[in-house]
Each structure stands twice: as structure tokens, then as C-alpha cells.
Amino acid sequence: MPHYESPILVLIDVTPSGAAAPSTAQLIGAAAQLGTPVALVAAPADSAKDAVDSAVAAGAQLVLTTDVDDGPIAVPIVDAMQAAYRTVQPDAVLISNSIAGRDVAGRLAVREHLALSVDAVDVARDDEGIVAHHSVYGGAYLTHSAPTFGTPVITVRQGTIDTRAKSAPEARVEKLTVEPSGAAVAVGTVVEALQIASSRPELRGARVVVSGGRGLGSKENFSLVEDLADELNAAIGASRAAVDAGFIPFPHQVGQTGVSVSPQLYVAIGISGAIQHRAGMQTAKTIVAINKDPGSPIFDVADFGIVGDLFTVVPQVVDALRGR
Ligand code: FAD
């Protein structure tokens, strides 16, 4: 393998169809801020050709592929990451802060005795080395973490880093040999993998999110959120109160105990803006809030606020968008 100056190892999330997840460009862009992006597509090159092409287009100088089964159990991917780590000897490892990504990051850090830093909203290199920036306490503070030992393994919150690397037309694609650790057998076996079919963008990493809260009042009324999401090609989010009330399932919950999102546009409908909700959406680029109570804390973080009854306002907005 050729020598790369300050290699940064990036794990590419591969979708079941063999494409690269939307997080790819951000992760490789973040890696380019620190050194030379080297990407691992933990799948065979022929079945994940789109993912390999995306990684090259996004600026990876070297793309490693494997024969491992990129299945729902993380262990084979950890085996591949461990092999890639030992081959590349990177200055840092960047992984998407998804459920699967955090699983891989934790396991890799334990196996190789590396420093783990989760949910970064930015990364940088300074005199002390590589640091990760974190948005904490509902976005009230920015903190940073740096390793006191070992190479940092950093999970990056999707949608937070805008820097993009130049595409790498001279990039190399090489196959990595991976020795299965056998740990997958000890962890368990997959009985059935259920795929949730949805034509909407996935919440994590979506460019636009429309979220509904307790103010919607019922599961039936939550269709107002869906109507607006359809017009904006948005993912659907919710507050915990809306989830607890059964308006929508838990995977849509945004906040401290749900998903953290950083979209370009976040629309909060009938959501008061409790700190636990803001923790998951405050880094959105533009926040629009629709709430009948002008004293709601959501207006403290909103760029645009509409004070009014959502049952009047939302249909008007939907009609206006349909009439464009
Ligand atoms: P409410 O606070 O009841 O707000 C409803 C809003 O709707 C009000 O502002 C009201 O003015 C408005 N409204 C009502 N009717 C209308 C109308 N017709 N038109 C316009 N506006 C209207 N919450 C999360 O969201 N995510 C989390 O991950 C999360 N984690 C938590 C973790 C812990 C440990 C704890 C203790 C709490 C957590 N919570 C979380 C709960 C959080 O504290 C709030 O209770 C919750 O976010 C409130 O949801 P809401 O804004 O939908 O409901």
C-alpha cells in the first residue's frame, strides 16, 4: 500500500442496495480537514460499486474494500475496521454517529485500546493534535475532547460539518484481507432482518426535518406533520411527548433520548422546546417554530417563529407550498 501523509480512516456506511449513505461526503470532508482521507467500504467492491465510486467522488485518496458480509451484526465490520486500522495506521478514525456507527466505534476502540470520542459536531487539528468538538447541554455549550492516549476514534453527528474534500480522480481502490475474529458467532445470529420501507428521507442525516409535538393532540392530527413533510421532501421527527402519546413510533423521537439531527431546516410544530428536545435539534441551520404560546422556549432557538394555532397555520403553509 502506498504511503499517505497523515492518513485519516473513514468508515463508509453502505446501504442494503450497495450505495454510500449521505454521511459519506461529510465524513470524508471532515477527514480532509485533518489529513488524507482513506475510506473503508466494508463490502466486496462489485456489490458496493456505488459506495466505492461515491467515496472516490467525495475525495477519498484510497478506498479499501473487503469480502466481509456487511450485515446487521457489527462484528464483521469491526473485524474489517481493525484490519484497516492496522494496515493504514491512521492519525484518527472517523465514523458516523449512527446506532451502527457507535457500535463499531466502541468495539474498535476497545479492541485496539484507542481513545473514543462520540457525537462530534466538528473536528480540527491544533498544536496538541486532533480534537473533536461537541455541542452539549442542549447546545448551550461547545466543548472539545482530545485523546490522552492512543489514536482518537471519533463518531461525527450527521449534517454538522459542511466542509467537502476535492474529488480524487487518482484514487486507488484496493482489497483488504480480513481475518474473521469469530466474535460474531459468540454475539448471536440474525434470525430475520426487517427493513422499514419508507419513501421519506431517513431522519438521521436528512436535510429537512418536520417534527410534531403534543400540540397536535392525536395520532390522526399528526397527518398535518406528514402533509408538510411531503411538500418539503422532509424526514419526520417528533417530541417525546408525541411519541409517548402514541402519535408516532419511537425511532422518530428527536432529542436527548432520541435521535440528534442537524438538518438545513427544522420545523417544530406544537413543540414547546424543552431542553431535552433542543438537545437533539439545536444545531439545525435554520429552525422554524409554529406554536400558539408566544412564551414557548422553542422561540428562544427559532430563527423564524409563527405564533398561531397549528391547525390554521400548517394547512395554510401546505396550501401555499402546493400552489408554488
Ligand atoms: P409540551 O411540552 O406539552 O408542548 C406542547 C406545545 O404545543 C406547547 O408549547 C403548546 O403551546 C403547543 N400547542 C398546543 N396546542 C397548540 C395548537 N393548537 N397550535 C399551536 N401550538 C400548540 N423530549 C423530547 O422531545 N426528546 C427527548 O429525547 C426527551 N428526552 C427526555 C429525557 C429525560 C430524562 C426527560 C426527563 C425528559 C425528556 N424529554 C424529551 C421530555 C421533555 O422534557 C418534554 O416533556 C417534551 O419534549 C415535551 O414535548 P412537547 O413539546 O411535544 O409537549
Tab-separated table of C-alpha atoms and ligand atoms in Angstrom:
chain	number	residue	atom	x	y	z
A	1	MET	CA	0.000	0.000	0.000
A	2	PRO	CA	1.386	3.455	-0.845
A	3	HIS	CA	2.353	5.796	1.968
A	4	TYR	CA	-0.118	8.609	2.730
A	5	GLU	CA	0.684	11.713	4.748
A	6	SER	CA	-1.394	11.783	7.969
A	7	PRO	CA	-3.985	9.201	6.885
A	8	ILE	CA	-7.456	9.520	8.399
A	9	LEU	CA	-9.508	6.332	8.251
A	10	VAL	CA	-13.215	6.769	7.478
A	11	LEU	CA	-15.859	4.040	7.639
A	12	ILE	CA	-18.379	4.411	4.798
A	13	ASP	CA	-21.947	3.405	5.700
A	14	VAL	CA	-23.212	1.169	2.898
A	15	THR	CA	-26.964	0.902	2.285
A	16	PRO	CA	-28.562	-2.507	1.540
A	17	SER	CA	-28.546	-1.593	-2.186
A	18	GLY	CA	-24.756	-1.089	-2.132
A	19	ALA	CA	-24.831	2.720	-2.226
A	20	ALA	CA	-22.980	5.030	0.145
A	21	ALA	CA	-25.050	6.685	2.881
A	22	PRO	CA	-25.468	10.503	2.749
A	23	SER	CA	-22.921	10.816	5.582
A	24	THR	CA	-20.095	9.885	3.167
A	25	ALA	CA	-19.260	13.356	1.826
A	26	GLN	CA	-19.336	14.880	5.300
A	27	LEU	CA	-17.055	12.214	6.828
A	28	ILE	CA	-14.525	12.451	4.010
A	29	GLY	CA	-14.715	16.256	4.136
A	30	ALA	CA	-14.034	16.107	7.871
A	31	ALA	CA	-11.133	13.718	7.269
A	32	ALA	CA	-9.647	16.127	4.708
A	33	GLN	CA	-9.594	18.806	7.441
A	34	LEU	CA	-7.243	16.548	9.415
A	35	GLY	CA	-5.121	14.747	6.816
A	36	THR	CA	-5.502	12.352	3.890
A	37	PRO	CA	-8.903	10.618	3.680
A	38	VAL	CA	-8.720	6.828	3.419
A	39	ALA	CA	-12.097	5.102	3.232
A	40	LEU	CA	-13.171	1.600	4.135
A	41	VAL	CA	-16.165	0.170	2.303
A	42	ALA	CA	-16.747	-2.975	4.353
A	43	ALA	CA	-18.219	-4.907	1.435
A	44	PRO	CA	-16.977	-6.517	-1.793
A	45	ALA	CA	-16.093	-3.973	-4.496
A	46	ASP	CA	-18.521	-5.443	-7.064
A	47	SER	CA	-21.593	-5.424	-4.808
A	48	ALA	CA	-20.812	-1.988	-3.374
A	49	LYS	CA	-19.521	-0.299	-6.543
A	50	ASP	CA	-21.749	2.749	-5.995
A	51	ALA	CA	-20.366	3.203	-2.491
A	52	VAL	CA	-16.786	2.938	-3.769
A	53	ASP	CA	-17.498	5.486	-6.535
A	54	SER	CA	-19.136	7.835	-4.029
A	55	ALA	CA	-16.142	7.601	-1.716
A	56	VAL	CA	-13.802	8.485	-4.600
A	57	ALA	CA	-16.064	11.335	-5.744
A	58	ALA	CA	-16.147	12.649	-2.185
A	59	GLY	CA	-12.345	12.797	-2.045
A	60	ALA	CA	-11.002	9.546	-0.581
A	61	GLN	CA	-7.422	9.021	-1.796
A	62	LEU	CA	-7.586	5.302	-1.095
A	63	VAL	CA	-10.695	3.119	-0.848
A	64	LEU	CA	-10.328	-0.266	0.808
A	65	THR	CA	-12.891	-2.964	0.095
A	66	THR	CA	-13.314	-6.340	1.770
A	67	ASP	CA	-15.084	-9.636	1.391
A	68	VAL	CA	-16.843	-9.319	4.728
A	69	ASP	CA	-20.583	-9.530	4.975
A	70	ASP	CA	-21.815	-6.015	5.776
A	71	GLY	CA	-24.764	-7.417	7.698
A	72	PRO	CA	-26.795	-6.178	10.634
A	73	ILE	CA	-24.359	-7.518	13.242
A	74	ALA	CA	-21.440	-5.139	13.621
A	75	VAL	CA	-18.711	-7.656	14.365
A	76	PRO	CA	-17.641	-8.406	10.753
A	77	ILE	CA	-17.378	-4.656	10.128
A	78	VAL	CA	-15.315	-4.264	13.283
A	79	ASP	CA	-13.060	-7.064	12.017
A	80	ALA	CA	-12.658	-5.122	8.755
A	81	MET	CA	-12.059	-1.820	10.572
A	82	GLN	CA	-9.454	-3.468	12.779
A	83	ALA	CA	-7.653	-4.843	9.713
A	84	ALA	CA	-7.872	-1.437	8.019
A	85	TYR	CA	-6.639	0.303	11.160
A	86	ARG	CA	-3.577	-1.939	11.379
A	87	THR	CA	-2.843	-1.542	7.667
A	88	VAL	CA	-3.369	2.221	7.405
A	89	GLN	CA	-2.131	3.231	10.891
A	90	PRO	CA	-4.199	6.411	10.758
A	91	ASP	CA	-3.900	9.559	12.843
A	92	ALA	CA	-7.644	9.341	13.552
A	93	VAL	CA	-10.686	7.224	12.729
A	94	LEU	CA	-13.984	8.892	11.757
A	95	ILE	CA	-17.302	7.030	11.871
A	96	SER	CA	-20.867	8.270	11.507
A	97	ASN	CA	-22.659	8.777	14.835
A	98	SER	CA	-25.432	6.354	13.861
A	99	ILE	CA	-26.519	3.457	16.073
A	100	ALA	CA	-24.428	1.055	13.990
A	101	GLY	CA	-21.542	3.544	13.788
A	102	ARG	CA	-21.347	3.964	17.556
A	103	ASP	CA	-21.400	0.183	17.916
A	104	VAL	CA	-18.437	-0.219	15.555
A	105	ALA	CA	-16.534	2.723	17.077
A	106	GLY	CA	-16.822	1.396	20.634
A	107	ARG	CA	-15.795	-2.107	19.713
A	108	LEU	CA	-12.817	-0.917	17.634
A	109	ALA	CA	-11.628	1.374	20.440
A	110	VAL	CA	-11.755	-1.474	22.968
A	111	ARG	CA	-10.000	-3.950	20.686
A	112	GLU	CA	-7.159	-1.604	19.777
A	113	HIS	CA	-7.087	0.345	23.067
A	114	LEU	CA	-7.885	3.645	21.368
A	115	ALA	CA	-9.463	6.861	22.666
A	116	LEU	CA	-13.178	7.088	21.900
A	117	SER	CA	-14.966	10.394	21.383
A	118	VAL	CA	-18.647	10.372	20.429
A	119	ASP	CA	-21.116	12.732	18.783
A	120	ALA	CA	-18.674	15.330	17.469
A	121	VAL	CA	-20.131	18.308	15.596
A	122	ASP	CA	-16.710	19.279	14.207
A	123	VAL	CA	-13.111	18.089	14.172
A	124	ALA	CA	-9.853	20.016	13.954
A	125	ARG	CA	-6.111	19.619	14.249
A	126	ASP	CA	-4.271	22.016	16.545
A	127	ASP	CA	-0.888	22.121	18.320
A	128	GLU	CA	-1.979	19.376	20.699
A	129	GLY	CA	-3.178	17.074	17.949
A	130	ILE	CA	-6.659	16.111	16.807
A	131	VAL	CA	-9.623	17.472	18.746
A	132	ALA	CA	-13.347	16.793	18.466
A	133	HIS	CA	-15.920	19.493	19.187
A	134	HIS	CA	-19.189	18.634	20.923
A	135	SER	CA	-22.449	20.520	21.387
A	136	VAL	CA	-23.674	19.813	24.948
A	137	TYR	CA	-26.475	20.810	27.353
A	138	GLY	CA	-28.947	21.360	24.572
A	139	GLY	CA	-26.448	23.287	22.500
A	140	ALA	CA	-25.764	25.792	25.303
A	141	TYR	CA	-22.036	24.974	25.341
A	142	LEU	CA	-19.415	23.852	22.874
A	143	THR	CA	-16.786	21.578	24.403
A	144	HIS	CA	-13.845	19.766	22.897
A	145	SER	CA	-12.185	16.468	23.614
A	146	ALA	CA	-8.682	15.270	22.811
A	147	PRO	CA	-7.173	11.844	23.449
A	148	THR	CA	-4.823	11.350	26.395
A	149	PHE	CA	-3.723	8.022	24.914
A	150	GLY	CA	-3.956	6.256	21.565
A	151	THR	CA	-5.436	7.347	18.290
A	152	PRO	CA	-8.861	9.031	18.517
A	153	VAL	CA	-11.886	7.163	17.196
A	154	ILE	CA	-14.487	9.893	16.640
A	155	THR	CA	-18.158	9.493	15.775
A	156	VAL	CA	-19.484	12.509	13.858
A	157	ARG	CA	-23.082	13.769	14.137
A	158	GLN	CA	-24.611	13.767	10.672
A	159	GLY	CA	-25.198	17.071	8.946
A	160	THR	CA	-22.907	19.138	11.149
A	161	ILE	CA	-19.772	19.504	9.013
A	162	ASP	CA	-20.131	21.397	5.732
A	163	THR	CA	-16.514	21.125	4.535
A	164	ARG	CA	-16.172	18.998	1.427
A	165	ALA	CA	-12.974	17.439	0.085
A	166	LYS	CA	-11.951	17.723	-3.560
A	167	SER	CA	-12.751	14.600	-5.540
A	168	ALA	CA	-9.782	12.290	-6.049
A	169	PRO	CA	-9.616	11.105	-9.676
A	170	GLU	CA	-6.241	9.428	-8.961
A	171	ALA	CA	-7.680	7.495	-6.043
A	172	ARG	CA	-6.736	3.856	-5.650
A	173	VAL	CA	-9.143	1.069	-4.782
A	174	GLU	CA	-7.579	-1.927	-3.035
A	175	LYS	CA	-8.912	-5.066	-1.484
A	176	LEU	CA	-8.164	-5.644	2.172
A	177	THR	CA	-7.726	-9.147	3.549
A	178	VAL	CA	-9.739	-9.608	6.725
A	179	GLU	CA	-9.356	-12.497	9.154
A	180	PRO	CA	-12.782	-13.042	10.792
A	181	SER	CA	-12.417	-12.851	14.560
A	182	GLY	CA	-15.247	-15.326	15.056
A	183	ALA	CA	-16.740	-12.991	17.643
A	184	ALA	CA	-19.964	-12.738	15.590
A	185	VAL	CA	-20.820	-16.322	16.450
A	186	ALA	CA	-20.408	-15.581	20.141
A	187	VAL	CA	-22.530	-12.427	19.918
A	188	GLY	CA	-25.514	-14.036	18.182
A	189	THR	CA	-27.050	-14.809	14.843
A	190	VAL	CA	-29.554	-12.896	12.762
A	191	VAL	CA	-32.932	-14.636	12.672
A	192	GLU	CA	-34.703	-12.094	10.460
A	193	ALA	CA	-33.729	-8.622	9.255
A	194	LEU	CA	-36.726	-6.318	8.948
A	195	GLN	CA	-36.377	-3.396	6.592
A	196	ILE	CA	-38.676	-0.443	7.259
A	197	ALA	CA	-39.931	0.666	3.852
A	198	SER	CA	-40.407	4.411	3.560
A	199	SER	CA	-40.233	6.825	0.672
A	200	ARG	CA	-39.227	9.617	3.074
A	201	PRO	CA	-35.623	10.526	3.861
A	202	GLU	CA	-34.105	8.899	6.917
A	203	LEU	CA	-34.321	11.150	9.976
A	204	ARG	CA	-30.633	10.989	10.799
A	205	GLY	CA	-28.817	12.920	8.109
A	206	ALA	CA	-31.960	14.426	6.496
A	207	ARG	CA	-31.584	17.918	5.019
A	208	VAL	CA	-35.098	18.910	6.128
A	209	VAL	CA	-36.962	17.648	9.206
A	210	VAL	CA	-40.576	18.425	10.128
A	211	SER	CA	-41.360	17.482	13.737
A	212	GLY	CA	-44.622	17.363	15.664
A	213	GLY	CA	-45.305	17.561	19.378
A	214	ARG	CA	-48.063	17.118	21.914
A	215	GLY	CA	-49.779	20.188	20.462
A	216	LEU	CA	-51.013	18.009	17.574
A	217	GLY	CA	-53.393	16.388	20.052
A	218	SER	CA	-53.868	12.993	18.396
A	219	LYS	CA	-52.390	10.397	16.065
A	220	GLU	CA	-54.913	11.370	13.365
A	221	ASN	CA	-53.893	15.038	13.560
A	222	PHE	CA	-50.235	14.042	13.136
A	223	SER	CA	-51.070	13.709	9.422
A	224	LEU	CA	-50.645	17.509	9.312
A	225	VAL	CA	-46.930	16.967	10.007
A	226	GLU	CA	-46.827	14.363	7.235
A	227	ASP	CA	-48.566	16.745	4.794
A	228	LEU	CA	-45.946	19.426	5.354
A	229	ALA	CA	-43.116	16.873	5.255
A	230	ASP	CA	-44.390	15.646	1.879
A	231	GLU	CA	-44.250	19.162	0.433
A	232	LEU	CA	-40.717	19.738	1.725
A	233	ASN	CA	-39.402	16.220	0.991
A	234	ALA	CA	-38.581	16.091	4.681
A	235	ALA	CA	-37.985	13.411	7.265
A	236	ILE	CA	-40.462	13.239	10.126
A	237	GLY	CA	-39.453	13.866	13.729
A	238	ALA	CA	-41.365	14.143	16.981
A	239	SER	CA	-41.055	15.181	20.584
A	240	ARG	CA	-41.027	12.573	23.299
A	241	ALA	CA	-44.489	13.649	24.416
A	242	ALA	CA	-45.822	12.894	20.925
A	243	VAL	CA	-44.090	9.508	20.933
A	244	ASP	CA	-45.309	8.666	24.448
A	245	ALA	CA	-48.850	9.592	23.402
A	246	GLY	CA	-48.603	7.107	20.509
A	247	PHE	CA	-48.833	9.683	17.717
A	248	ILE	CA	-45.743	8.179	16.042
A	249	PRO	CA	-43.195	5.397	16.832
A	250	PHE	CA	-40.056	5.964	18.902
A	251	PRO	CA	-37.499	5.908	16.020
A	252	HIS	CA	-38.849	9.376	15.112
A	253	GLN	CA	-38.103	10.886	18.529
A	254	VAL	CA	-35.710	13.816	18.392
A	255	GLY	CA	-33.769	14.799	21.487
A	256	GLN	CA	-31.627	13.702	24.360
A	257	THR	CA	-33.055	10.180	24.452
A	258	GLY	CA	-33.855	10.055	20.739
A	259	VAL	CA	-32.080	10.993	17.544
A	260	SER	CA	-29.820	14.041	17.177
A	261	VAL	CA	-30.331	15.854	13.895
A	262	SER	CA	-28.569	18.762	12.210
A	263	PRO	CA	-30.621	19.495	9.102
A	264	GLN	CA	-30.531	22.631	6.981
A	265	LEU	CA	-34.168	23.266	8.022
A	266	TYR	CA	-36.008	22.060	11.141
A	267	VAL	CA	-39.716	22.817	11.507
A	268	ALA	CA	-41.141	22.332	15.025
A	269	ILE	CA	-44.949	22.132	15.158
A	270	GLY	CA	-46.710	22.200	18.519
A	271	ILE	CA	-43.466	21.542	20.389
A	272	SER	CA	-42.677	23.579	23.495
A	273	GLY	CA	-38.890	23.288	23.158
A	274	ALA	CA	-37.905	21.537	26.393
A	275	ILE	CA	-34.149	21.327	26.871
A	276	GLN	CA	-34.212	17.572	26.233
A	277	HIS	CA	-35.815	18.192	22.832
A	278	ARG	CA	-33.488	21.072	21.967
A	279	ALA	CA	-30.502	18.817	22.724
A	280	GLY	CA	-31.329	16.890	19.574
A	281	MET	CA	-32.088	19.694	17.133
A	282	GLN	CA	-30.444	22.902	18.250
A	283	THR	CA	-27.570	22.570	15.783
A	284	ALA	CA	-30.019	22.746	12.843
A	285	LYS	CA	-29.013	25.532	10.452
A	286	THR	CA	-32.468	27.153	10.337
A	287	ILE	CA	-35.254	26.497	12.850
A	288	VAL	CA	-38.889	27.399	12.215
A	289	ALA	CA	-41.362	27.059	15.104
A	290	ILE	CA	-45.159	27.050	14.962
A	291	ASN	CA	-46.722	27.402	18.400
A	292	LYS	CA	-49.738	29.212	19.840
A	293	ASP	CA	-47.882	30.234	23.018
A	294	PRO	CA	-45.504	33.172	22.376
A	295	GLY	CA	-43.709	32.316	25.642
A	296	SER	CA	-42.712	28.818	24.500
A	297	PRO	CA	-38.958	28.202	24.867
A	298	ILE	CA	-38.828	26.873	21.305
A	299	PHE	CA	-38.934	30.518	20.192
A	300	ASP	CA	-35.621	31.117	22.040
A	301	VAL	CA	-33.832	28.944	19.478
A	302	ALA	CA	-36.059	29.569	16.437
A	303	ASP	CA	-34.812	31.672	13.533
A	304	PHE	CA	-38.406	32.160	12.396
A	305	GLY	CA	-41.407	31.856	14.693
A	306	ILE	CA	-45.093	31.722	13.831
A	307	VAL	CA	-47.373	32.377	16.810
A	308	GLY	CA	-50.704	30.810	15.969
A	309	ASP	CA	-52.932	27.775	16.059
A	310	LEU	CA	-51.157	24.995	14.190
A	311	PHE	CA	-54.491	23.700	12.867
A	312	THR	CA	-54.853	27.002	10.989
A	313	VAL	CA	-51.211	27.744	10.184
A	314	VAL	CA	-49.984	24.370	8.920
A	315	PRO	CA	-52.758	23.847	6.304
A	316	GLN	CA	-52.102	27.392	5.062
A	317	VAL	CA	-48.388	26.680	4.698
A	318	VAL	CA	-49.118	23.377	2.931
A	319	ASP	CA	-51.563	25.114	0.539
A	320	ALA	CA	-49.021	27.839	-0.200
A	321	LEU	CA	-46.331	25.253	-0.962
A	322	ARG	CA	-48.711	23.255	-3.178
A	323	GLY	CA	-49.583	26.422	-5.067
A	324	ARG	CA	-45.951	27.206	-5.948
B	1	FAD	P1	-45.416	20.057	25.534
B	1	FAD	O1	-44.278	20.479	26.385
B	1	FAD	O2	-46.700	19.688	26.196
B	1	FAD	O3	-45.654	21.214	24.481
B	1	FAD	C1	-46.728	21.227	23.583
B	1	FAD	C2	-46.678	22.561	22.875
B	1	FAD	O4	-47.690	22.603	21.902
B	1	FAD	C3	-46.890	23.752	23.813
B	1	FAD	O5	-45.803	24.659	23.667
B	1	FAD	C4	-48.198	24.378	23.323
B	1	FAD	O6	-48.189	25.799	23.403
B	1	FAD	C5	-48.232	23.924	21.884
B	1	FAD	N1	-49.587	23.804	21.348
B	1	FAD	C6	-50.647	23.160	21.893
B	1	FAD	N2	-51.711	23.269	21.078
B	1	FAD	C7	-51.333	24.007	20.028
B	1	FAD	C8	-52.007	24.472	18.858
B	1	FAD	N3	-53.276	24.158	18.607
B	1	FAD	N4	-51.299	25.215	17.985
B	1	FAD	C9	-50.015	25.553	18.214
B	1	FAD	N5	-49.330	25.137	19.303
B	1	FAD	C10	-49.990	24.365	20.205
B	1	FAD	N6	-38.347	15.235	24.962
B	1	FAD	C11	-38.038	15.141	23.665
B	1	FAD	O7	-38.703	15.756	22.815
B	1	FAD	N7	-36.995	14.361	23.261
B	1	FAD	C12	-36.228	13.666	24.123
B	1	FAD	O8	-35.322	12.955	23.692
B	1	FAD	C13	-36.532	13.748	25.512
B	1	FAD	N8	-35.774	13.112	26.412
B	1	FAD	C14	-36.054	13.287	27.761
B	1	FAD	C15	-35.217	12.698	28.693
B	1	FAD	C16	-35.467	12.889	30.043
B	1	FAD	C17	-34.545	12.260	31.030
B	1	FAD	C18	-36.559	13.660	30.455
B	1	FAD	C19	-36.821	13.881	31.904
B	1	FAD	C20	-37.389	14.243	29.523
B	1	FAD	C21	-37.158	14.054	28.170
B	1	FAD	N9	-37.987	14.628	27.197
B	1	FAD	C22	-37.631	14.548	25.900
B	1	FAD	C23	-39.281	15.245	27.549
B	1	FAD	C24	-39.237	16.757	27.586
B	1	FAD	O9	-38.839	17.190	28.872
B	1	FAD	C25	-40.637	17.327	27.278
B	1	FAD	O10	-41.557	16.785	28.183
B	1	FAD	C26	-41.128	17.052	25.876
B	1	FAD	O11	-40.144	17.425	24.936
B	1	FAD	C27	-42.393	17.855	25.626
B	1	FAD	O12	-42.908	17.562	24.374
B	1	FAD	P2	-43.832	18.628	23.603
B	1	FAD	O13	-43.054	19.868	23.411
B	1	FAD	O14	-44.397	17.948	22.431
B	1	FAD	O15	-45.032	18.800	24.647
